[in-house]
Amino acid sequence: MTKKAFLRFYGELNDFLPPDQRQKTLSHVFFGNPAVKDMIEALGIPHTEIDLILIESESVDFDRKVREGDHISVYPVFESIDITPLLRVRPAPLRVARFVLDTHLGKLASYLRMLGFDALYENNYGDDTLAKISAREHRLLLTRDRGLLKRKEVTHGYYVRNTSPYSQVVEVLRRFHLFSSIKPFQRCLHCNGFLEPVEKKEIENRLPPKVREHNNKFHRCENCHRVYWEGTHYEQMKKFIDKIRREEKPLGGKKHPFNQPAGNGKNHCID
């Protein structure tokens, strides 16, 4: 026996819908007794993007079974409204911003590392590995693959909308309010390890002649042992970081009418 439910998606959740289904109430035919999470994800929206679900104006969790005639309102993360008393689906936020990124986001990983963020990335990570790392190490999964975010074990994830690396890093910083946490030149751009000061005499035999002659301040990655110094690209990178800092501003600024039910928005390095 077929049943029908009515769903309305608000804000940036519409990014995941076909253009002709955005900003409108959708009539969805279903069978059996699916959980609301399964119904929403069947329409293409990962659960990690959702902050609040209302069914008949009542906040519910992902396991709530959908019934015939239900009116379902689904909301993204709220930026300026405190909805803590209503929350049923959002897990506790991670205490520290730590990321794992999929294979399509290598440049974004480098930018996040440049800014001082813990960004785990390998170009051979498969979906299973990414999901397990995210769950096991309590890392926020950044991806361009919405299917990856639908995995049940992924509790903290974000679908990166932009395609250019610069726009991606600005998007992530805005979305997670991280501009005040920028601490550049603390991590290795290649392996994500911490950089530690190192005496020149310890790495002198690894330095090019001109670097050895003109530089006295060095850092070394504690993991891969690459050596960093303030070379010709250092000033360019500082300007790049300053440009990113100037991008800080509220994201979206949209109001979410949550009371309306559906049916009624560093340098150089050497090896």
mmCIF file of C-alpha atoms in Angstrom:
data_model
loop_
_atom_site.group_PDB
_atom_site.id
_atom_site.type_symbol
_atom_site.label_atom_id
_atom_site.label_comp_id
_atom_site.label_asym_id
_atom_site.label_seq_id
_atom_site.Cartn_x
_atom_site.Cartn_y
_atom_site.Cartn_z
ATOM 1 C CA MET A 1 0.000 0.000 0.000
ATOM 2 C CA THR A 2 1.438 3.376 -1.000
ATOM 3 C CA LYS A 3 1.573 6.300 1.398
ATOM 4 C CA LYS A 4 2.368 9.949 0.961
ATOM 5 C CA ALA A 5 4.390 12.458 3.017
ATOM 6 C CA PHE A 6 5.080 16.133 2.409
ATOM 7 C CA LEU A 7 8.600 17.521 2.825
ATOM 8 C CA ARG A 8 10.003 21.039 2.747
ATOM 9 C CA PHE A 9 13.746 21.741 2.841
ATOM 10 C CA TYR A 10 15.088 25.099 3.951
ATOM 11 C CA GLY A 11 18.175 27.183 3.302
ATOM 12 C CA GLU A 12 21.239 25.598 1.741
ATOM 13 C CA LEU A 13 19.714 22.119 1.906
ATOM 14 C CA ASN A 14 18.134 23.083 -1.395
ATOM 15 C CA ASP A 15 21.624 22.872 -2.928
ATOM 16 C CA PHE A 16 21.174 19.094 -2.978
ATOM 17 C CA LEU A 17 17.838 19.106 -4.791
ATOM 18 C CA PRO A 18 17.138 19.348 -8.528
ATOM 19 C CA PRO A 19 16.325 22.955 -9.512
ATOM 20 C CA ASP A 20 12.650 22.220 -10.074
ATOM 21 C CA GLN A 21 12.280 20.857 -6.516
ATOM 22 C CA ARG A 22 13.883 23.706 -4.603
ATOM 23 C CA GLN A 23 12.089 26.059 -2.225
ATOM 24 C CA LYS A 24 8.814 24.165 -2.426
ATOM 25 C CA THR A 25 6.894 21.450 -0.630
ATOM 26 C CA LEU A 26 7.544 18.023 -2.126
ATOM 27 C CA SER A 27 4.936 15.292 -2.213
ATOM 28 C CA HIS A 28 6.780 11.994 -1.671
ATOM 29 C CA VAL A 29 5.222 8.560 -2.179
ATOM 30 C CA PHE A 30 6.645 5.764 -0.009
ATOM 31 C CA PHE A 31 6.018 2.202 1.141
ATOM 32 C CA GLY A 32 6.294 0.598 4.556
ATOM 33 C CA ASN A 33 7.577 2.476 7.611
ATOM 34 C CA PRO A 34 10.881 4.173 6.720
ATOM 35 C CA ALA A 35 12.843 6.243 9.208
ATOM 36 C CA VAL A 36 12.830 9.944 8.392
ATOM 37 C CA LYS A 37 16.630 9.808 7.931
ATOM 38 C CA ASP A 38 16.272 7.211 5.177
ATOM 39 C CA MET A 39 13.573 9.188 3.409
ATOM 40 C CA ILE A 40 15.568 12.419 3.502
ATOM 41 C CA GLU A 41 18.759 10.783 2.261
ATOM 42 C CA ALA A 42 16.848 9.013 -0.512
ATOM 43 C CA LEU A 43 16.084 12.510 -1.777
ATOM 44 C CA GLY A 44 19.833 13.267 -1.892
ATOM 45 C CA ILE A 45 20.475 15.176 1.344
ATOM 46 C CA PRO A 46 23.180 13.816 3.717
ATOM 47 C CA HIS A 47 22.200 13.629 7.370
ATOM 48 C CA THR A 48 25.369 15.501 8.403
ATOM 49 C CA GLU A 49 23.951 18.657 6.782
ATOM 50 C CA ILE A 50 20.816 18.673 8.938
ATOM 51 C CA ASP A 51 20.340 20.552 12.187
ATOM 52 C CA LEU A 52 16.642 20.174 12.873
ATOM 53 C CA ILE A 53 13.680 18.097 11.708
ATOM 54 C CA LEU A 54 10.112 19.035 12.558
ATOM 55 C CA ILE A 55 7.196 16.695 11.888
ATOM 56 C CA GLU A 56 3.874 18.374 12.490
ATOM 57 C CA SER A 57 5.843 21.155 14.261
ATOM 58 C CA GLU A 58 7.429 18.692 16.727
ATOM 59 C CA SER A 59 11.202 18.160 16.809
ATOM 60 C CA VAL A 60 12.102 14.524 16.062
ATOM 61 C CA ASP A 61 15.247 12.428 15.690
ATOM 62 C CA PHE A 62 16.452 10.511 12.648
ATOM 63 C CA ASP A 63 14.827 7.268 13.774
ATOM 64 C CA ARG A 64 11.290 8.645 13.788
ATOM 65 C CA LYS A 65 9.109 6.536 11.474
ATOM 66 C CA VAL A 66 7.311 8.457 8.751
ATOM 67 C CA ARG A 67 3.551 8.086 8.737
ATOM 68 C CA GLU A 68 0.894 8.639 6.127
ATOM 69 C CA GLY A 69 0.258 12.338 5.609
ATOM 70 C CA ASP A 70 3.207 13.586 7.719
ATOM 71 C CA HIS A 71 4.361 17.142 7.028
ATOM 72 C CA ILE A 72 8.132 17.250 7.471
ATOM 73 C CA SER A 73 10.277 20.405 7.705
ATOM 74 C CA VAL A 74 14.047 19.944 7.421
ATOM 75 C CA TYR A 75 16.564 22.646 8.333
ATOM 76 C CA PRO A 76 20.314 23.146 7.884
ATOM 77 C CA VAL A 77 22.673 24.401 10.566
ATOM 78 C CA PHE A 78 21.412 27.575 12.185
ATOM 79 C CA GLU A 79 23.915 30.428 12.282
ATOM 80 C CA SER A 80 22.208 33.011 14.484
ATOM 81 C CA ILE A 81 19.256 31.389 16.230
ATOM 82 C CA ASP A 82 19.647 29.365 19.413
ATOM 83 C CA ILE A 83 17.540 26.235 18.868
ATOM 84 C CA THR A 84 19.225 24.088 21.520
ATOM 85 C CA PRO A 85 15.953 23.162 23.273
ATOM 86 C CA LEU A 86 14.565 21.819 19.971
ATOM 87 C CA LEU A 87 17.527 19.761 18.811
ATOM 88 C CA ARG A 88 17.099 16.028 18.308
ATOM 89 C CA VAL A 89 19.425 15.133 15.421
ATOM 90 C CA ARG A 90 22.663 17.066 15.816
ATOM 91 C CA PRO A 91 25.447 15.238 17.703
ATOM 92 C CA ALA A 92 27.553 17.089 20.248
ATOM 93 C CA PRO A 93 30.001 19.395 18.442
ATOM 94 C CA LEU A 94 33.623 18.389 18.239
ATOM 95 C CA ARG A 95 35.675 20.228 20.826
ATOM 96 C CA VAL A 96 38.580 20.830 18.431
ATOM 97 C CA ALA A 97 38.455 21.479 14.681
ATOM 98 C CA ARG A 98 40.185 18.406 13.225
ATOM 99 C CA PHE A 99 39.534 17.351 9.661
ATOM 100 C CA VAL A 100 39.894 14.408 7.333
ATOM 101 C CA LEU A 101 39.469 15.188 3.632
ATOM 102 C CA ASP A 102 38.565 13.046 0.653
ATOM 103 C CA THR A 103 40.811 12.500 -2.353
ATOM 104 C CA HIS A 104 39.328 15.429 -4.305
ATOM 105 C CA LEU A 105 40.343 18.040 -1.717
ATOM 106 C CA GLY A 106 44.147 17.858 -1.621
ATOM 107 C CA LYS A 107 44.702 21.571 -2.197
ATOM 108 C CA LEU A 108 42.149 22.451 0.467
ATOM 109 C CA ALA A 109 44.040 20.187 2.886
ATOM 110 C CA SER A 110 47.265 22.100 2.136
ATOM 111 C CA TYR A 111 45.570 25.444 2.726
ATOM 112 C CA LEU A 112 44.092 24.287 6.032
ATOM 113 C CA ARG A 113 47.516 23.050 7.142
ATOM 114 C CA MET A 114 49.083 26.363 6.117
ATOM 115 C CA LEU A 115 46.563 28.082 8.407
ATOM 116 C CA GLY A 116 47.464 25.779 11.296
ATOM 117 C CA PHE A 117 44.577 23.303 11.229
ATOM 118 C CA ASP A 118 44.885 19.548 11.711
ATOM 119 C CA ALA A 119 43.932 18.280 8.237
ATOM 120 C CA LEU A 120 44.465 14.592 7.538
ATOM 121 C CA TYR A 121 44.704 13.734 3.832
ATOM 122 C CA GLU A 122 46.052 10.953 1.657
ATOM 123 C CA ASN A 123 45.248 10.617 -2.034
ATOM 124 C CA ASN A 124 44.655 6.867 -1.642
ATOM 125 C CA TYR A 125 42.031 7.008 1.110
ATOM 126 C CA GLY A 126 38.920 5.051 0.077
ATOM 127 C CA ASP A 127 35.402 5.775 1.327
ATOM 128 C CA ASP A 128 35.547 3.047 3.992
ATOM 129 C CA THR A 129 38.835 4.424 5.334
ATOM 130 C CA LEU A 130 37.584 8.008 5.390
ATOM 131 C CA ALA A 131 34.405 7.080 7.252
ATOM 132 C CA LYS A 132 36.298 4.980 9.801
ATOM 133 C CA ILE A 133 38.921 7.667 10.421
ATOM 134 C CA SER A 134 36.217 10.291 10.877
ATOM 135 C CA ALA A 135 34.382 8.148 13.436
ATOM 136 C CA ARG A 136 37.414 6.717 15.244
ATOM 137 C CA GLU A 137 39.453 9.928 15.518
ATOM 138 C CA HIS A 138 36.502 12.306 15.918
ATOM 139 C CA ARG A 139 37.424 14.231 12.798
ATOM 140 C CA LEU A 140 35.047 16.280 10.702
ATOM 141 C CA LEU A 141 34.859 14.754 7.234
ATOM 142 C CA LEU A 142 35.118 17.235 4.363
ATOM 143 C CA THR A 143 34.049 15.868 1.008
ATOM 144 C CA ARG A 144 32.600 16.570 -2.428
ATOM 145 C CA ASP A 145 30.859 13.181 -2.335
ATOM 146 C CA ARG A 146 27.426 13.442 -0.777
ATOM 147 C CA GLY A 147 27.075 9.649 -0.759
ATOM 148 C CA LEU A 148 30.002 9.412 1.641
ATOM 149 C CA LEU A 149 28.187 11.651 4.127
ATOM 150 C CA LYS A 150 25.164 9.338 4.116
ATOM 151 C CA ARG A 151 27.126 6.571 5.848
ATOM 152 C CA LYS A 152 25.714 5.993 9.307
ATOM 153 C CA GLU A 153 29.112 6.000 11.039
ATOM 154 C CA VAL A 154 29.805 9.536 9.822
ATOM 155 C CA THR A 155 28.394 11.832 12.487
ATOM 156 C CA HIS A 156 30.375 14.990 11.702
ATOM 157 C CA GLY A 157 30.759 15.881 8.062
ATOM 158 C CA TYR A 158 30.325 18.676 5.570
ATOM 159 C CA TYR A 159 29.698 18.762 1.840
ATOM 160 C CA VAL A 160 32.020 21.381 0.317
ATOM 161 C CA ARG A 161 30.029 23.378 -2.229
ATOM 162 C CA ASN A 162 32.757 25.341 -3.982
ATOM 163 C CA THR A 163 35.153 23.856 -6.531
ATOM 164 C CA SER A 164 38.088 26.284 -6.396
ATOM 165 C CA PRO A 165 40.505 25.633 -3.477
ATOM 166 C CA TYR A 166 40.575 29.289 -2.382
ATOM 167 C CA SER A 167 36.774 29.492 -2.251
ATOM 168 C CA GLN A 168 36.697 26.131 -0.475
ATOM 169 C CA VAL A 169 38.948 27.224 2.374
ATOM 170 C CA VAL A 170 36.978 30.447 2.851
ATOM 171 C CA GLU A 171 33.749 28.423 2.841
ATOM 172 C CA VAL A 172 35.027 26.034 5.523
ATOM 173 C CA LEU A 173 36.379 28.839 7.710
ATOM 174 C CA ARG A 174 33.045 30.654 7.557
ATOM 175 C CA ARG A 175 30.914 27.576 8.041
ATOM 176 C CA PHE A 176 32.769 26.526 11.214
ATOM 177 C CA HIS A 177 33.677 30.024 12.480
ATOM 178 C CA LEU A 178 37.419 29.339 12.377
ATOM 179 C CA PHE A 179 38.931 32.688 11.415
ATOM 180 C CA SER A 180 39.904 33.436 15.016
ATOM 181 C CA SER A 181 41.651 30.039 15.232
ATOM 182 C CA ILE A 182 44.070 30.665 12.351
ATOM 183 C CA LYS A 183 47.674 30.082 13.499
ATOM 184 C CA PRO A 184 49.765 29.878 10.332
ATOM 185 C CA PHE A 185 53.009 28.017 9.729
ATOM 186 C CA GLN A 186 52.593 25.484 12.510
ATOM 187 C CA ARG A 187 52.061 22.364 10.386
ATOM 188 C CA CYS A 188 53.862 20.602 7.593
ATOM 189 C CA LEU A 189 52.134 21.189 4.269
ATOM 190 C CA HIS A 190 53.072 17.697 3.116
ATOM 191 C CA CYS A 191 52.201 15.395 6.012
ATOM 192 C CA ASN A 192 50.275 17.502 8.570
ATOM 193 C CA GLY A 193 52.926 17.042 11.282
ATOM 194 C CA PHE A 194 53.850 19.810 13.699
ATOM 195 C CA LEU A 195 56.792 22.060 12.866
ATOM 196 C CA GLU A 196 59.410 22.507 15.567
ATOM 197 C CA PRO A 197 62.391 24.875 15.693
ATOM 198 C CA VAL A 198 65.699 23.243 14.765
ATOM 199 C CA GLU A 199 69.261 24.465 15.130
ATOM 200 C CA LYS A 200 70.967 25.313 11.881
ATOM 201 C CA LYS A 201 73.922 23.096 12.693
ATOM 202 C CA GLU A 202 71.636 20.041 12.868
ATOM 203 C CA ILE A 203 70.444 20.383 9.282
ATOM 204 C CA GLU A 204 73.262 22.435 7.733
ATOM 205 C CA ASN A 205 74.415 19.625 5.451
ATOM 206 C CA ARG A 206 70.931 19.468 3.891
ATOM 207 C CA LEU A 207 70.721 23.128 2.939
ATOM 208 C CA PRO A 208 71.446 24.666 -0.473
ATOM 209 C CA PRO A 209 74.529 26.944 -0.327
ATOM 210 C CA LYS A 210 72.609 30.247 -0.629
ATOM 211 C CA VAL A 211 70.083 29.191 2.017
ATOM 212 C CA ARG A 212 72.875 28.180 4.363
ATOM 213 C CA GLU A 213 74.540 31.543 3.824
ATOM 214 C CA HIS A 214 71.537 33.839 4.199
ATOM 215 C CA ASN A 215 69.171 32.065 6.631
ATOM 216 C CA ASN A 216 69.501 31.272 10.307
ATOM 217 C CA LYS A 217 65.956 30.408 11.357
ATOM 218 C CA PHE A 218 64.643 26.931 10.531
ATOM 219 C CA HIS A 219 61.829 24.551 11.425
ATOM 220 C CA ARG A 220 61.597 20.828 10.902
ATOM 221 C CA CYS A 221 58.558 18.580 10.670
ATOM 222 C CA GLU A 222 58.463 16.191 13.580
ATOM 223 C CA ASN A 223 57.011 13.467 11.341
ATOM 224 C CA CYS A 224 58.574 13.571 7.880
ATOM 225 C CA HIS A 225 61.614 15.724 8.872
ATOM 226 C CA ARG A 226 61.239 18.189 6.015
ATOM 227 C CA VAL A 227 63.027 21.429 6.742
ATOM 228 C CA TYR A 228 61.316 24.821 6.354
ATOM 229 C CA TRP A 229 62.729 28.333 6.205
ATOM 230 C CA GLU A 230 61.487 31.785 5.254
ATOM 231 C CA GLY A 231 62.364 31.655 1.567
ATOM 232 C CA THR A 232 61.135 33.527 -1.470
ATOM 233 C CA HIS A 233 57.572 32.243 -1.173
ATOM 234 C CA TYR A 234 57.186 33.183 2.474
ATOM 235 C CA GLU A 235 56.050 36.764 1.838
ATOM 236 C CA GLN A 236 53.638 35.556 -0.861
ATOM 237 C CA MET A 237 52.123 33.103 1.563
ATOM 238 C CA LYS A 238 51.735 35.793 4.220
ATOM 239 C CA LYS A 239 49.863 37.969 1.721
ATOM 240 C CA PHE A 240 47.690 34.998 0.802
ATOM 241 C CA ILE A 241 46.837 34.392 4.462
ATOM 242 C CA ASP A 242 46.075 38.093 5.003
ATOM 243 C CA LYS A 243 43.701 37.927 2.037
ATOM 244 C CA ILE A 244 41.934 34.959 3.589
ATOM 245 C CA ARG A 245 41.601 36.733 6.943
ATOM 246 C CA ARG A 246 39.817 39.605 5.193
ATOM 247 C CA GLU A 247 37.150 37.169 4.007
ATOM 248 C CA GLU A 248 35.698 36.845 7.499
ATOM 249 C CA LYS A 249 32.013 37.722 7.512
ATOM 250 C CA PRO A 250 28.722 36.041 8.368
ATOM 251 C CA LEU A 251 27.791 33.242 6.010
ATOM 252 C CA GLY A 252 24.366 33.509 4.452
ATOM 253 C CA GLY A 253 22.532 35.555 7.030
ATOM 254 C CA LYS A 254 19.310 33.793 6.105
ATOM 255 C CA LYS A 255 16.439 33.525 8.522
ATOM 256 C CA HIS A 256 14.993 30.087 9.080
ATOM 257 C CA PRO A 257 11.208 30.086 9.640
ATOM 258 C CA PHE A 258 11.312 26.970 11.794
ATOM 259 C CA ASN A 259 7.809 27.512 13.073
ATOM 260 C CA GLN A 260 6.357 26.843 9.603
ATOM 261 C CA PRO A 261 5.657 23.170 8.873
ATOM 262 C CA ALA A 262 6.036 21.799 5.366
ATOM 263 C CA GLY A 263 2.988 22.248 3.238
ATOM 264 C CA ASN A 264 2.096 25.590 4.618
ATOM 265 C CA GLY A 265 15.066 27.789 3.332
ATOM 266 C CA LYS A 266 55.946 28.959 4.789
ATOM 267 C CA ASN A 267 57.866 28.817 3.172
ATOM 268 C CA HIS A 268 60.150 26.499 1.151
ATOM 269 C CA CYS A 269 60.977 22.973 2.142
ATOM 270 C CA ILE A 270 63.509 20.366 1.201
ATOM 271 C CA ASP A 271 63.364 16.638 1.431
#
